[in-house]
Coordinates of C-alpha atoms and ligand atoms in Angstrom, one line a residue:
M128 CA -48.7 71.1 -39.2
A129 CA -46.3 69.0 -37.2
P130 CA -42.6 70.2 -37.5
D131 CA -40.5 68.1 -39.9
T132 CA -37.8 65.8 -38.8
N133 CA -34.9 68.1 -39.4
E134 CA -36.6 70.8 -37.3
L135 CA -37.1 68.4 -34.6
L136 CA -33.6 67.3 -34.7
R137 CA -32.4 70.9 -34.5
S138 CA -34.6 71.5 -31.4
L139 CA -32.6 68.9 -29.5
P140 CA -30.3 70.6 -27.0
S141 CA -26.6 69.7 -26.9
V142 CA -25.1 67.8 -24.0
S143 CA -23.0 70.8 -23.1
A144 CA -26.0 73.1 -23.0
L145 CA -27.7 70.6 -20.7
L146 CA -24.7 70.6 -18.4
E147 CA -25.5 74.2 -17.8
H148 CA -29.0 73.5 -16.6
E149 CA -29.5 74.3 -12.9
E150 CA -30.8 70.9 -12.1
V151 CA -27.8 69.2 -13.8
V152 CA -25.4 71.6 -11.9
E153 CA -26.9 70.1 -8.7
W154 CA -26.3 66.5 -9.9
L155 CA -22.7 67.4 -10.4
N156 CA -22.3 68.0 -6.6
G157 CA -22.8 64.3 -6.0
V158 CA -22.1 62.5 -9.2
P159 CA -18.8 62.3 -11.2
R160 CA -19.1 64.6 -14.2
A161 CA -18.3 61.9 -16.7
T162 CA -21.2 59.8 -15.5
V163 CA -23.6 62.7 -15.8
V164 CA -22.2 63.4 -19.3
E165 CA -22.9 59.8 -20.3
A166 CA -26.4 59.8 -18.9
L167 CA -27.2 63.0 -20.7
R168 CA -25.7 61.8 -24.0
M169 CA -27.7 58.6 -23.6
A170 CA -31.0 60.6 -23.2
V171 CA -30.2 62.8 -26.1
D172 CA -29.2 59.9 -28.3
T173 CA -32.4 58.1 -27.6
A174 CA -34.5 61.1 -28.3
R175 CA -32.6 61.6 -31.6
D176 CA -33.2 57.9 -32.5
R177 CA -36.9 58.3 -31.8
I178 CA -37.2 61.4 -33.9
A179 CA -35.4 59.8 -36.8
A180 CA -37.6 56.7 -36.5
G181 CA -40.7 59.0 -36.7
E182 CA -41.7 58.0 -33.1
H183 CA -41.7 61.5 -31.8
D184 CA -43.3 64.4 -33.6
E185 CA -43.3 67.1 -31.1
P186 CA -40.3 69.4 -30.1
I187 CA -38.4 67.7 -27.3
D188 CA -39.1 69.0 -23.9
V189 CA -35.8 69.6 -21.7
E190 CA -37.6 68.4 -18.7
E191 CA -38.3 65.1 -20.3
L192 CA -34.7 64.7 -21.4
L193 CA -33.5 65.4 -17.8
A194 CA -35.9 62.8 -16.5
A195 CA -34.6 60.2 -18.8
A196 CA -31.0 61.1 -17.8
E197 CA -32.0 61.0 -14.2
T198 CA -33.6 57.5 -14.5
E199 CA -30.3 56.4 -16.1
L200 CA -28.2 57.9 -13.2
V201 CA -30.4 56.1 -10.6
R202 CA -30.1 52.8 -12.5
R203 CA -26.3 53.1 -12.6
S204 CA -26.2 53.9 -8.8
I205 CA -27.8 50.5 -8.0
P206 CA -25.3 47.7 -7.7
S207 CA -26.0 44.9 -10.2
L208 CA -25.4 42.1 -7.8
R209 CA -27.3 42.8 -4.6
R210 CA -29.5 41.4 -1.8
V211 CA -32.8 40.1 -2.8
I212 CA -35.6 38.3 -0.8
N213 CA -35.9 34.6 -1.7
A214 CA -39.7 33.9 -1.3
T215 CA -39.6 30.7 -3.5
G216 CA -39.0 28.3 -0.5
I217 CA -36.1 26.8 -2.4
V218 CA -33.5 26.8 0.2
L219 CA -30.5 26.0 -2.0
H220 CA -31.5 28.1 -5.0
T221 CA -28.6 28.4 -7.4
G222 CA -30.0 31.4 -9.1
L223 CA -30.2 33.2 -5.9
G224 CA -26.8 32.3 -4.6
R225 CA -27.4 28.9 -2.9
A226 CA -26.7 28.7 0.8
P227 CA -26.9 32.1 2.9
L228 CA -23.8 32.3 5.2
S229 CA -24.0 31.9 8.9
D230 CA -23.4 34.9 11.2
A231 CA -20.0 33.5 12.1
A232 CA -18.9 33.2 8.4
I233 CA -20.0 36.7 7.7
E234 CA -18.2 38.0 10.6
A235 CA -15.0 36.1 9.7
I236 CA -15.2 37.5 6.2
A237 CA -15.8 41.1 7.5
E238 CA -12.9 40.8 10.0
G239 CA -10.4 38.9 7.9
A240 CA -11.0 40.9 4.6
S241 CA -11.1 44.4 6.1
G242 CA -7.3 44.3 6.5
Y243 CA -4.7 41.8 5.8
C244 CA -4.7 38.1 6.8
N245 CA -2.3 35.2 7.0
L246 CA -3.7 33.7 3.9
E247 CA -0.4 32.1 2.8
Y248 CA 1.7 33.0 5.8
D249 CA 2.9 30.6 8.5
L250 CA 2.7 32.7 11.6
E251 CA 4.8 30.3 13.7
G252 CA 7.6 29.9 11.3
G253 CA 7.4 33.4 10.0
K254 CA 7.5 32.1 6.4
R255 CA 5.4 31.4 3.4
G256 CA 2.5 29.0 4.1
K257 CA -0.4 27.2 2.2
R258 CA -3.7 28.7 1.9
N259 CA -5.8 25.4 2.3
A260 CA -3.8 24.6 5.5
H261 CA -6.4 26.8 7.5
V262 CA -9.2 24.3 6.9
V263 CA -7.5 20.9 6.1
E264 CA -7.3 19.9 9.8
K265 CA -10.9 20.8 10.4
L266 CA -12.1 19.0 7.1
I267 CA -10.2 15.9 8.4
A268 CA -11.7 16.1 11.8
A269 CA -15.3 16.6 10.3
T270 CA -15.1 13.7 7.7
G271 CA -12.6 11.1 9.1
A272 CA -10.6 11.3 6.0
E273 CA -6.7 11.2 5.9
A274 CA -6.3 14.5 4.0
A275 CA -8.4 17.2 2.3
T276 CA -8.1 20.1 -0.2
V277 CA -10.4 22.9 -1.5
V278 CA -11.0 24.3 -5.0
N279 CA -13.5 26.8 -6.4
N280 CA -16.6 24.5 -6.8
N281 CA -17.5 20.8 -7.0
A282 CA -17.3 20.8 -10.7
A283 CA -13.8 21.8 -10.6
A284 CA -13.1 19.2 -7.8
T285 CA -14.5 16.5 -10.2
L286 CA -12.5 17.7 -13.2
L287 CA -9.3 18.0 -11.2
I288 CA -9.7 14.4 -9.8
L289 CA -10.4 13.0 -13.3
Q290 CA -7.5 14.9 -14.9
T291 CA -5.1 13.9 -12.2
F292 CA -5.8 10.3 -12.1
A293 CA -7.4 9.3 -15.5
A294 CA -6.2 11.6 -18.3
G295 CA -5.9 9.5 -21.3
R296 CA -7.5 6.5 -19.5
E297 CA -11.0 5.2 -18.9
V298 CA -13.4 6.1 -16.0
V299 CA -16.2 3.6 -15.4
V300 CA -19.6 5.1 -14.5
S301 CA -23.1 3.6 -14.2
R302 CA -25.5 4.7 -16.9
G303 CA -27.9 5.6 -14.1
Q304 CA -25.5 8.2 -12.7
L305 CA -24.7 10.3 -15.8
I306 CA -26.0 13.4 -14.2
E307 CA -26.7 16.9 -15.5
I308 CA -26.6 19.6 -12.7
G309 CA -28.1 22.9 -13.8
G310 CA -27.2 22.6 -17.4
S311 CA -23.5 23.5 -17.2
F312 CA -22.4 20.5 -15.3
R313 CA -22.9 17.4 -17.4
L314 CA -20.9 14.4 -16.4
P315 CA -20.1 13.2 -19.9
D316 CA -18.9 16.8 -20.8
I317 CA -16.7 17.0 -17.7
M318 CA -15.2 13.6 -18.5
R319 CA -14.3 14.9 -22.0
A320 CA -12.9 18.1 -20.6
G321 CA -10.8 16.1 -18.2
G322 CA -9.4 14.1 -21.2
V323 CA -10.7 10.8 -19.9
T324 CA -12.8 8.3 -21.8
L325 CA -16.2 7.6 -20.2
R326 CA -17.0 4.0 -19.9
E327 CA -20.7 3.6 -19.3
V328 CA -21.9 0.3 -17.7
G329 CA -25.2 -1.2 -16.6
T330 CA -28.6 0.3 -17.6
T331 CA -30.4 3.4 -16.5
N332 CA -32.2 1.5 -13.7
R333 CA -29.9 -1.3 -12.9
T334 CA -26.2 -1.6 -12.6
R335 CA -24.5 -4.5 -10.8
L336 CA -20.9 -5.0 -9.5
S337 CA -20.3 -7.5 -12.3
D338 CA -20.9 -4.7 -14.8
Y339 CA -18.1 -2.7 -13.3
E340 CA -15.9 -5.8 -13.1
S341 CA -16.3 -6.8 -16.8
A342 CA -15.6 -3.2 -17.9
I343 CA -12.3 -3.0 -16.1
A344 CA -9.4 -3.0 -18.7
D345 CA -5.7 -2.1 -18.8
D346 CA -6.4 1.5 -19.2
T347 CA -9.0 1.9 -16.5
G348 CA -8.1 4.6 -14.1
I349 CA -11.2 5.3 -11.9
L350 CA -14.4 3.7 -10.7
F351 CA -16.6 6.7 -10.4
R352 CA -19.9 7.0 -8.4
A353 CA -21.9 10.2 -8.8
H354 CA -24.7 10.9 -6.4
T355 CA -27.9 11.4 -8.4
S356 CA -28.4 14.8 -6.5
N357 CA -31.4 16.2 -8.4
Y358 CA -33.3 13.0 -9.4
R359 CA -33.9 9.5 -8.2
V360 CA -34.1 6.4 -10.2
I361 CA -37.0 4.5 -8.4
G362 CA -38.9 1.3 -9.1
F363 CA -37.0 -1.7 -10.4
T364 CA -33.5 -0.6 -9.6
E365 CA -30.1 -1.7 -8.4
E366 CA -27.0 0.3 -7.7
V367 CA -23.7 -0.7 -6.4
S368 CA -22.8 0.6 -3.0
I369 CA -19.7 2.7 -2.5
A370 CA -18.4 0.1 -0.2
D371 CA -18.6 -2.6 -2.8
L372 CA -17.3 -0.3 -5.5
S373 CA -14.3 0.7 -3.3
A374 CA -13.5 -2.9 -2.5
L375 CA -13.5 -3.7 -6.2
A376 CA -11.2 -0.8 -6.9
Q377 CA -8.8 -1.9 -4.2
R378 CA -8.6 -5.4 -5.5
R379 CA -7.9 -4.2 -9.1
G380 CA -5.5 -1.4 -8.0
L381 CA -7.9 1.4 -9.2
I382 CA -9.2 4.5 -7.5
A383 CA -12.9 4.7 -6.3
V384 CA -14.2 8.2 -6.4
D385 CA -17.5 9.3 -4.8
D386 CA -18.9 12.6 -6.1
L387 CA -21.6 13.4 -3.4
G388 CA -22.6 16.8 -4.8
S389 CA -24.4 17.9 -1.6
G390 CA -22.2 16.2 1.0
V391 CA -23.5 16.5 4.5
L392 CA -21.2 16.2 7.5
F393 CA -23.5 14.2 9.8
D394 CA -26.4 11.8 9.5
P395 CA -29.2 14.1 8.4
K396 CA -32.0 11.8 9.7
S397 CA -30.5 12.3 13.3
V398 CA -31.8 15.9 13.4
G399 CA -35.1 15.4 11.3
L400 CA -33.5 16.2 7.9
P401 CA -34.2 14.0 4.9
D402 CA -31.7 11.3 4.1
E403 CA -28.7 12.3 2.0
P404 CA -25.3 10.6 1.8
C405 CA -22.9 11.7 4.5
V406 CA -19.2 12.2 3.7
R407 CA -18.0 10.3 6.7
E408 CA -19.9 7.2 5.6
S409 CA -18.4 7.3 2.3
I410 CA -14.9 7.6 3.6
A411 CA -15.6 4.8 6.2
A412 CA -16.9 2.6 3.3
G413 CA -13.5 2.9 1.8
A414 CA -13.9 5.5 -0.9
D415 CA -10.5 6.8 -2.1
L416 CA -11.6 10.3 -2.8
V417 CA -14.9 12.1 -1.9
C418 CA -15.9 15.5 -3.2
F419 CA -18.8 17.8 -2.5
S420 CA -20.0 21.4 -2.9
G421 CA -19.5 23.9 0.0
D422 CA -22.7 25.9 -0.8
K423 CA -25.3 23.1 -1.0
L424 CA -26.3 21.2 2.2
F425 CA -22.9 22.0 3.9
G426 CA -24.3 25.6 4.0
G427 CA -21.2 27.4 3.5
P428 CA -19.5 29.5 0.6
Q429 CA -19.1 28.3 -2.9
C430 CA -16.2 25.9 -3.0
G431 CA -15.5 22.2 -3.7
V432 CA -14.0 20.1 -1.1
I433 CA -12.1 16.9 -1.8
V434 CA -11.2 14.6 1.0
G435 CA -9.6 11.1 1.0
K436 CA -6.3 9.2 0.9
S437 CA -3.1 11.4 1.7
E438 CA -1.1 10.2 -1.3
L439 CA -4.0 11.0 -3.7
I440 CA -4.6 14.4 -2.2
R441 CA -1.0 15.2 -2.4
R442 CA -1.0 14.3 -6.0
I443 CA -4.1 16.6 -6.6
D444 CA -2.3 19.5 -4.7
S445 CA 0.7 19.2 -6.9
N446 CA -1.3 19.1 -10.1
P447 CA -0.4 22.5 -12.0
L448 CA -4.1 22.9 -12.7
M449 CA -4.6 23.4 -9.0
R450 CA -3.3 26.9 -9.3
T451 CA -6.1 27.7 -11.6
Y452 CA -8.8 26.4 -9.3
R453 CA -7.5 27.9 -6.0
V454 CA -10.0 29.5 -3.7
G455 CA -9.7 33.2 -2.5
K456 CA -9.4 34.4 1.1
L457 CA -13.1 35.3 1.4
T458 CA -14.1 31.6 0.7
L459 CA -11.5 30.3 3.1
L460 CA -12.5 32.7 5.9
A461 CA -16.2 31.7 5.4
L462 CA -15.3 27.9 5.1
E463 CA -13.4 27.8 8.3
A464 CA -16.2 29.6 10.2
T465 CA -18.8 27.3 8.9
L466 CA -16.7 24.2 9.7
D467 CA -16.5 25.5 13.2
A468 CA -20.3 25.4 13.5
Y469 CA -20.2 21.6 13.0
V470 CA -19.0 20.7 16.5
D471 CA -22.0 18.5 16.5
A472 CA -25.2 18.0 14.5
D473 CA -27.4 20.0 16.9
A474 CA -25.1 23.0 16.9
A475 CA -24.9 23.0 13.1
V476 CA -28.6 22.9 12.6
E477 CA -28.9 26.0 14.9
S478 CA -26.3 28.2 13.2
V479 CA -26.0 27.1 9.6
P480 CA -28.9 29.0 8.0
A481 CA -29.5 26.5 5.1
L482 CA -29.9 23.6 7.6
A483 CA -32.0 25.6 10.0
M484 CA -34.4 26.6 7.1
L485 CA -34.7 23.0 6.0
R486 CA -35.5 21.9 9.4
A487 CA -38.0 24.5 10.3
S488 CA -41.3 22.9 11.3
T489 CA -44.6 23.9 9.8
E490 CA -45.8 25.2 13.3
E491 CA -42.8 27.6 13.4
L492 CA -43.3 28.7 9.8
A493 CA -47.0 29.2 10.4
E494 CA -46.2 31.4 13.3
R495 CA -43.9 33.5 11.3
A496 CA -46.3 33.6 8.3
Q497 CA -49.0 35.1 10.6
A498 CA -46.5 37.7 11.9
L499 CA -45.7 38.8 8.3
C500 CA -49.2 38.5 7.2
D501 CA -50.3 41.0 9.9
L502 CA -47.5 43.5 8.9
L503 CA -48.7 43.2 5.3
A504 CA -52.4 43.7 6.2
E505 CA -51.5 46.6 8.3
G506 CA -49.7 48.4 5.5
L507 CA -52.3 47.4 2.7
A508 CA -55.8 47.3 4.1
D509 CA -57.3 46.8 0.6
E510 CA -55.4 43.7 -0.2
H511 CA -56.0 40.2 1.1
F512 CA -53.3 38.1 2.3
F513 CA -53.8 34.4 3.4
V514 CA -51.6 32.0 5.3
C515 CA -51.8 28.5 3.9
S516 CA -49.8 25.3 3.7
A517 CA -48.1 24.2 0.5
V518 CA -45.4 21.8 -0.8
G519 CA -41.8 23.0 -1.3
Y520 CA -38.4 21.6 -2.3
A521 CA -34.9 21.9 -0.9
G522 CA -33.5 22.8 -4.4
G523 CA -29.8 23.1 -5.4
G524 CA -29.8 19.5 -6.4
S525 CA -30.5 18.2 -3.0
M526 CA -33.2 15.9 -1.7
P527 CA -35.0 15.6 -5.0
Q528 CA -38.0 13.5 -4.2
R529 CA -38.4 14.8 -0.8
E530 CA -41.2 17.3 -0.7
L531 CA -41.1 19.7 2.1
E532 CA -44.3 20.7 3.7
T533 CA -44.2 24.4 4.1
V534 CA -46.2 27.5 4.8
V535 CA -46.9 30.3 2.4
I536 CA -48.7 33.7 2.4
Q537 CA -51.0 33.7 -0.7
W538 CA -51.9 37.0 -2.4
R539 CA -54.2 37.8 -5.3
P540 CA -53.5 41.5 -5.9
S541 CA -56.8 43.1 -6.1
R542 CA -56.1 45.6 -9.0
V543 CA -53.4 44.2 -11.1
R544 CA -52.5 41.0 -12.9
V545 CA -50.6 38.5 -10.9
D546 CA -47.7 38.2 -13.3
D547 CA -47.4 42.1 -13.6
M548 CA -47.2 42.2 -9.8
A549 CA -44.5 39.4 -9.7
A550 CA -42.5 41.6 -12.1
A551 CA -43.1 44.7 -10.0
L552 CA -41.9 42.7 -7.0
R553 CA -38.7 41.6 -8.9
N554 CA -38.0 45.3 -9.6
A555 CA -38.6 46.6 -6.2
D556 CA -35.6 48.4 -4.3
V557 CA -35.1 45.0 -2.5
P558 CA -36.2 42.7 -5.2
I559 CA -38.6 39.8 -4.1
I560 CA -38.6 36.6 -6.0
A561 CA -41.8 34.7 -5.5
H562 CA -43.5 31.8 -7.2
I563 CA -47.0 32.2 -8.7
R564 CA -49.4 29.3 -7.8
D565 CA -53.1 29.0 -8.4
D566 CA -53.0 32.5 -9.9
A567 CA -51.7 33.9 -6.6
I568 CA -48.3 35.2 -5.5
C569 CA -46.8 33.0 -2.8
F570 CA -44.3 34.1 -0.2
D571 CA -42.8 30.9 1.3
L572 CA -41.8 31.5 4.8
R573 CA -39.1 28.8 4.7
T574 CA -36.8 31.1 2.9
V575 CA -38.0 34.5 4.0
L576 CA -35.8 35.4 6.9
D577 CA -37.0 37.4 9.9
G578 CA -34.5 40.1 8.8
D579 CA -36.3 40.3 5.5
F580 CA -39.8 41.1 6.8
E581 CA -39.4 44.8 6.9
W582 CA -37.9 45.0 3.4
L583 CA -40.6 42.6 2.1
V584 CA -43.4 44.8 3.4
S585 CA -41.9 48.0 2.0
S586 CA -41.2 46.4 -1.4
V587 CA -44.7 45.0 -1.5
L588 CA -46.1 48.5 -0.7
A589 CA -43.9 50.2 -3.3
A590 CA -44.9 47.6 -5.9
V591 CA -48.5 48.1 -5.3
W592 CA -48.2 51.8 -5.6
D593 CA -46.1 51.5 -8.8
A594 CA -48.6 48.9 -10.1
D595 CA -51.5 51.2 -9.4
G596 CA -49.8 53.9 -11.6
G597 CA -50.1 51.5 -14.5
E598 CA -53.6 50.4 -13.7
A599 CA -55.3 53.3 -15.5
E600 CA -54.1 51.9 -18.8
D601 CA -55.3 48.4 -17.9
D602 CA -58.7 49.7 -17.2
E603 CA -59.1 51.1 -20.7
E604 CA -58.8 47.8 -22.4
Ligands
PLP116 C1 -24.0 20.1 -7.6 C2 -23.2 18.9 -8.0 C3 -22.0 19.1 -8.8 C4 -21.4 20.4 -9.1 O1 -21.2 21.2 -7.9 P1 -20.9 22.8 -8.0 O2 -20.5 23.1 -6.6 O3 -22.2 23.3 -8.4 O4 -19.9 23.0 -9.1 C5 -21.3 17.9 -9.1 N1 -21.7 16.7 -8.9 C6 -22.8 16.5 -8.2 C7 -23.3 15.1 -7.8 C8 -23.6 17.5 -7.8 O5 -24.7 17.4 -7.1

């Protein structure tokens, strides 16, 4: 007869007894005692719960408890936030950290953050300086604006602009531009948070200058344009240009704001990239303030850049809220180094990874796909990997309707279900995030870096071995 619950519970060793076990004594050489104690306690508690729930009817085996504790120790030793391989082909993938940084930006962070830096120190005068001063001049040069400032992200930039110039007043926006970006940024909500009243004008597909004109009242503060970053209204449409909107704002003593989202610093068409509004053009067209993200098409660290008229930037900088949105030194180090890559468009598309990936030709991608395919085939003779063309997207709320022709490696695992394999890949030592299409796993070479190849191959090998372990159960079905 099976032992009863009380007997089983009594058979559970105590944590202090386990701490004497020779295997555990070994662990204590490399792992802090408190961590080992916690892992052991967790293993014992789990076993106790299972016995109490009637899920375990044999005496607990010490080896089993130690294995559970060891798994927990391993789990704790892996950082939660870590490097993954983006095989989705989505270059500006918000879930995967948007733009990867350039070598220069990484070096700047490593160098500047490994010791002290002159973050808020004026070396010439030997006195307290301003943190944004390190990038202001370069932002001005890159955009043609009079002045510039930097905050934590573009959502903060938008909110700060609204709060500074239109709190308690009205902001006029076209109905076709009431954007939502990734769920947490919805323009109407940001307007409310900034204490401004949203005045919608026009219709979803057509808004004319006269719509803005007739909406202007005594308490209007801003004429706001938001770039429809992640969608396009196409067909029977009409939008007011930033030039016309800015001219209207000027005539009526208002401020024209252009939220570009993914502001690019040069004409993207000039280097074979899909069209997106350029910051310099907005400024030249007369926008009073332009804001954009640092980690979208600009290809730098997460931040929000605001450029525009000196007097307005000065007022933003002196808003007490500015202190709550200020960026850290890591951001500024990376931002300055990324700006330095923009000496000209050709230099930028070479050294800014997001731009280089977006511009990669299908020939180039096919060549790299073949090289990776050969490596995979070498390691896994029983599996079949195919190079084929596919359609991808930029992502990160950029270039929405522009499909990017791309090249993928397609793989239908021979012995496991595709979604089980995708899960195993996500849980590999270097996790691989890949799409499933046509019941096959796809590795899109646009976002798989050359430096990822070795990791990708070993993660795939490990996932196949792991999945093979689970395969026996599948076969019994
Ligand atoms: C992406 C985007 C934002 C938000 O920018 P974050 O940097 O993600 O905060 C705001 N406005 C537009 C138009 C965008 O495309």
